[in-house]
mmCIF file of C-alpha atoms in Angstrom:
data_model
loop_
_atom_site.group_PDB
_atom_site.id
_atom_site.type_symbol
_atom_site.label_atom_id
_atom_site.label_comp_id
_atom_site.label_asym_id
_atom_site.label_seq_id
_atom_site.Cartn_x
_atom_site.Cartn_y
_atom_site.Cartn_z
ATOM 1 C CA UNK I 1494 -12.901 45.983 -29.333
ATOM 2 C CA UNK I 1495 -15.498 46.057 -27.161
ATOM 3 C CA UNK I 1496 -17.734 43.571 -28.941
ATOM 4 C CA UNK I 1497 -14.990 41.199 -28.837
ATOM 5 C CA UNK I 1498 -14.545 41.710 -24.991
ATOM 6 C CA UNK I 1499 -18.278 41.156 -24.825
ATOM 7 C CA UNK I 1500 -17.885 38.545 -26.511
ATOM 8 C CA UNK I 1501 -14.899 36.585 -24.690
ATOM 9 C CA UNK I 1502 -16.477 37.130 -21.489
ATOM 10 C CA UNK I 1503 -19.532 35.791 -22.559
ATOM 11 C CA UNK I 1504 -17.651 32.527 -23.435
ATOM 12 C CA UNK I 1505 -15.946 32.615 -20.309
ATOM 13 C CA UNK I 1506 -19.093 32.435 -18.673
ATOM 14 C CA UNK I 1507 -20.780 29.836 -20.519
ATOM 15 C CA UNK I 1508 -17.557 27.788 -19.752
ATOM 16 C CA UNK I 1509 -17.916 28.380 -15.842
ATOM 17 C CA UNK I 1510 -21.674 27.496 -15.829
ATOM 18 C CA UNK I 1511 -20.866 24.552 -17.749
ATOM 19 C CA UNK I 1512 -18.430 23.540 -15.286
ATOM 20 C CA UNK I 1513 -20.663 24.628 -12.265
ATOM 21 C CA UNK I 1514 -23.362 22.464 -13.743
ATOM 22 C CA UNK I 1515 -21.105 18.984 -14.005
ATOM 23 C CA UNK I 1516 -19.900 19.916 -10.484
ATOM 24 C CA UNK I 1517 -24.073 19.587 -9.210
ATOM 25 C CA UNK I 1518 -24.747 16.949 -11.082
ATOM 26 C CA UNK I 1519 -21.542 15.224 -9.742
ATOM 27 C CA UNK I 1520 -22.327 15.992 -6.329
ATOM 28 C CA UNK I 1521 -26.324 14.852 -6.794
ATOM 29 C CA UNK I 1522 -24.818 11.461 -8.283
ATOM 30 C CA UNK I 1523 -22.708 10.993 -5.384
ATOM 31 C CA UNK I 1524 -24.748 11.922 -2.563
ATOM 32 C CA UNK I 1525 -27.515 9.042 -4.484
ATOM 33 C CA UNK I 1526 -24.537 6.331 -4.349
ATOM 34 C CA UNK I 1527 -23.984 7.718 -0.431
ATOM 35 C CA UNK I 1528 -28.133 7.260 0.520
ATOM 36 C CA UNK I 1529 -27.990 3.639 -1.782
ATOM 37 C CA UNK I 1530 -25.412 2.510 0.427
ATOM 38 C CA UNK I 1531 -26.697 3.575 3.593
ATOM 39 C CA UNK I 1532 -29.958 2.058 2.581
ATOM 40 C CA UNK I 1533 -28.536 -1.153 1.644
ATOM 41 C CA UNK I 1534 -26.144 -1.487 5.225
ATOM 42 C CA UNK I 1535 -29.605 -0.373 7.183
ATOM 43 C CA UNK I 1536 -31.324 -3.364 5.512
ATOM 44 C CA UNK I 1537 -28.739 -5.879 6.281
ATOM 45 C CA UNK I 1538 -28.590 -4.531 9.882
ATOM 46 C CA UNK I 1539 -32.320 -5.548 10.028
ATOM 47 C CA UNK I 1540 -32.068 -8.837 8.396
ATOM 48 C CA UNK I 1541 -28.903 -9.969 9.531
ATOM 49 C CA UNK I 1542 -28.646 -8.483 13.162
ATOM 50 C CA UNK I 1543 -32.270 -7.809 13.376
ATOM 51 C CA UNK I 1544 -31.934 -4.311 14.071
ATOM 52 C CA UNK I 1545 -34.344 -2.309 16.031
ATOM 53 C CA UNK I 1546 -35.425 1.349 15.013
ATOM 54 C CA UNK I 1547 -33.280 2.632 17.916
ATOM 55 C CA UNK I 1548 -30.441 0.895 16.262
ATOM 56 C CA UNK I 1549 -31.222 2.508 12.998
ATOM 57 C CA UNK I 1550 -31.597 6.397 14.371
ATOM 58 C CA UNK I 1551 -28.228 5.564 16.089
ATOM 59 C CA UNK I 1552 -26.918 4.340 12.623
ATOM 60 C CA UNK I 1553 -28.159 7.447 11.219
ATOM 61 C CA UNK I 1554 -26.740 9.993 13.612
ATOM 62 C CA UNK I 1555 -23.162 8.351 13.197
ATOM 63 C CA UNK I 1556 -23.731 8.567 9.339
ATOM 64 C CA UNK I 1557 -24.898 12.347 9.505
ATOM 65 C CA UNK I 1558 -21.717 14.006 8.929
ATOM 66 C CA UNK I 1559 -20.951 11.914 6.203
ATOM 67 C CA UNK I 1560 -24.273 12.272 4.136
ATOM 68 C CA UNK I 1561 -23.730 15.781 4.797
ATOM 69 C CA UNK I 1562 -20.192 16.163 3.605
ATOM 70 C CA UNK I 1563 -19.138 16.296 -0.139
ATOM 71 C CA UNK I 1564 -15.561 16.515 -0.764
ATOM 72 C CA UNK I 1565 -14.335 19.136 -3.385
ATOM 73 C CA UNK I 1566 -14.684 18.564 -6.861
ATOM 74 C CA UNK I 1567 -11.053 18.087 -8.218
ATOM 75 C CA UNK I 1568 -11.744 21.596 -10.387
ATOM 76 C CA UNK I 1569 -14.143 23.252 -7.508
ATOM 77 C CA UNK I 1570 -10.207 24.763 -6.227
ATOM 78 C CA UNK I 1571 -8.227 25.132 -9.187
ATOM 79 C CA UNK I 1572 -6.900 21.507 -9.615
ATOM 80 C CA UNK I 1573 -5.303 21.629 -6.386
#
């Protein structure tokens, strides 16, 4: 019985880290869509509106909270 409990638990666990570990690599792949964009509208402010570094700091700091905000994984809370 106990070997069997071992046993569950240890699949239990493999599941979570499993799930844990598509979460990251979620989260890496969308904070590397996040920086491509930025990049991209930073360019075009400097070709198109020939933006000046302080314009591009500026850009940054109203961006800040959203580089460093990831929403929830649909699973991270149970699917809720």
């Amino acid at each position: 019985m106990k070997s069997e409990l071992r046993s569950e638990l240890r699949e239990m666990a493999k599941a979570q880290l499993a799930s844990l570990k598509s979460q990251a690599q979620d989260a890496v792949e969308m904070a590397k869509a996040q920086l491509a964009s930025l990049k991209s509208q930073m360019k075009e402010m400097v070709e198109q509106n020939n933006a000046t570094p302080l314009d591009l700091t500026e850009f940054m700091e109203q961006n800040y909270a959203e580089l460093l905000s990831m929403p929830d994984h649909p699973s991270a809370d149970g699917g809720r």
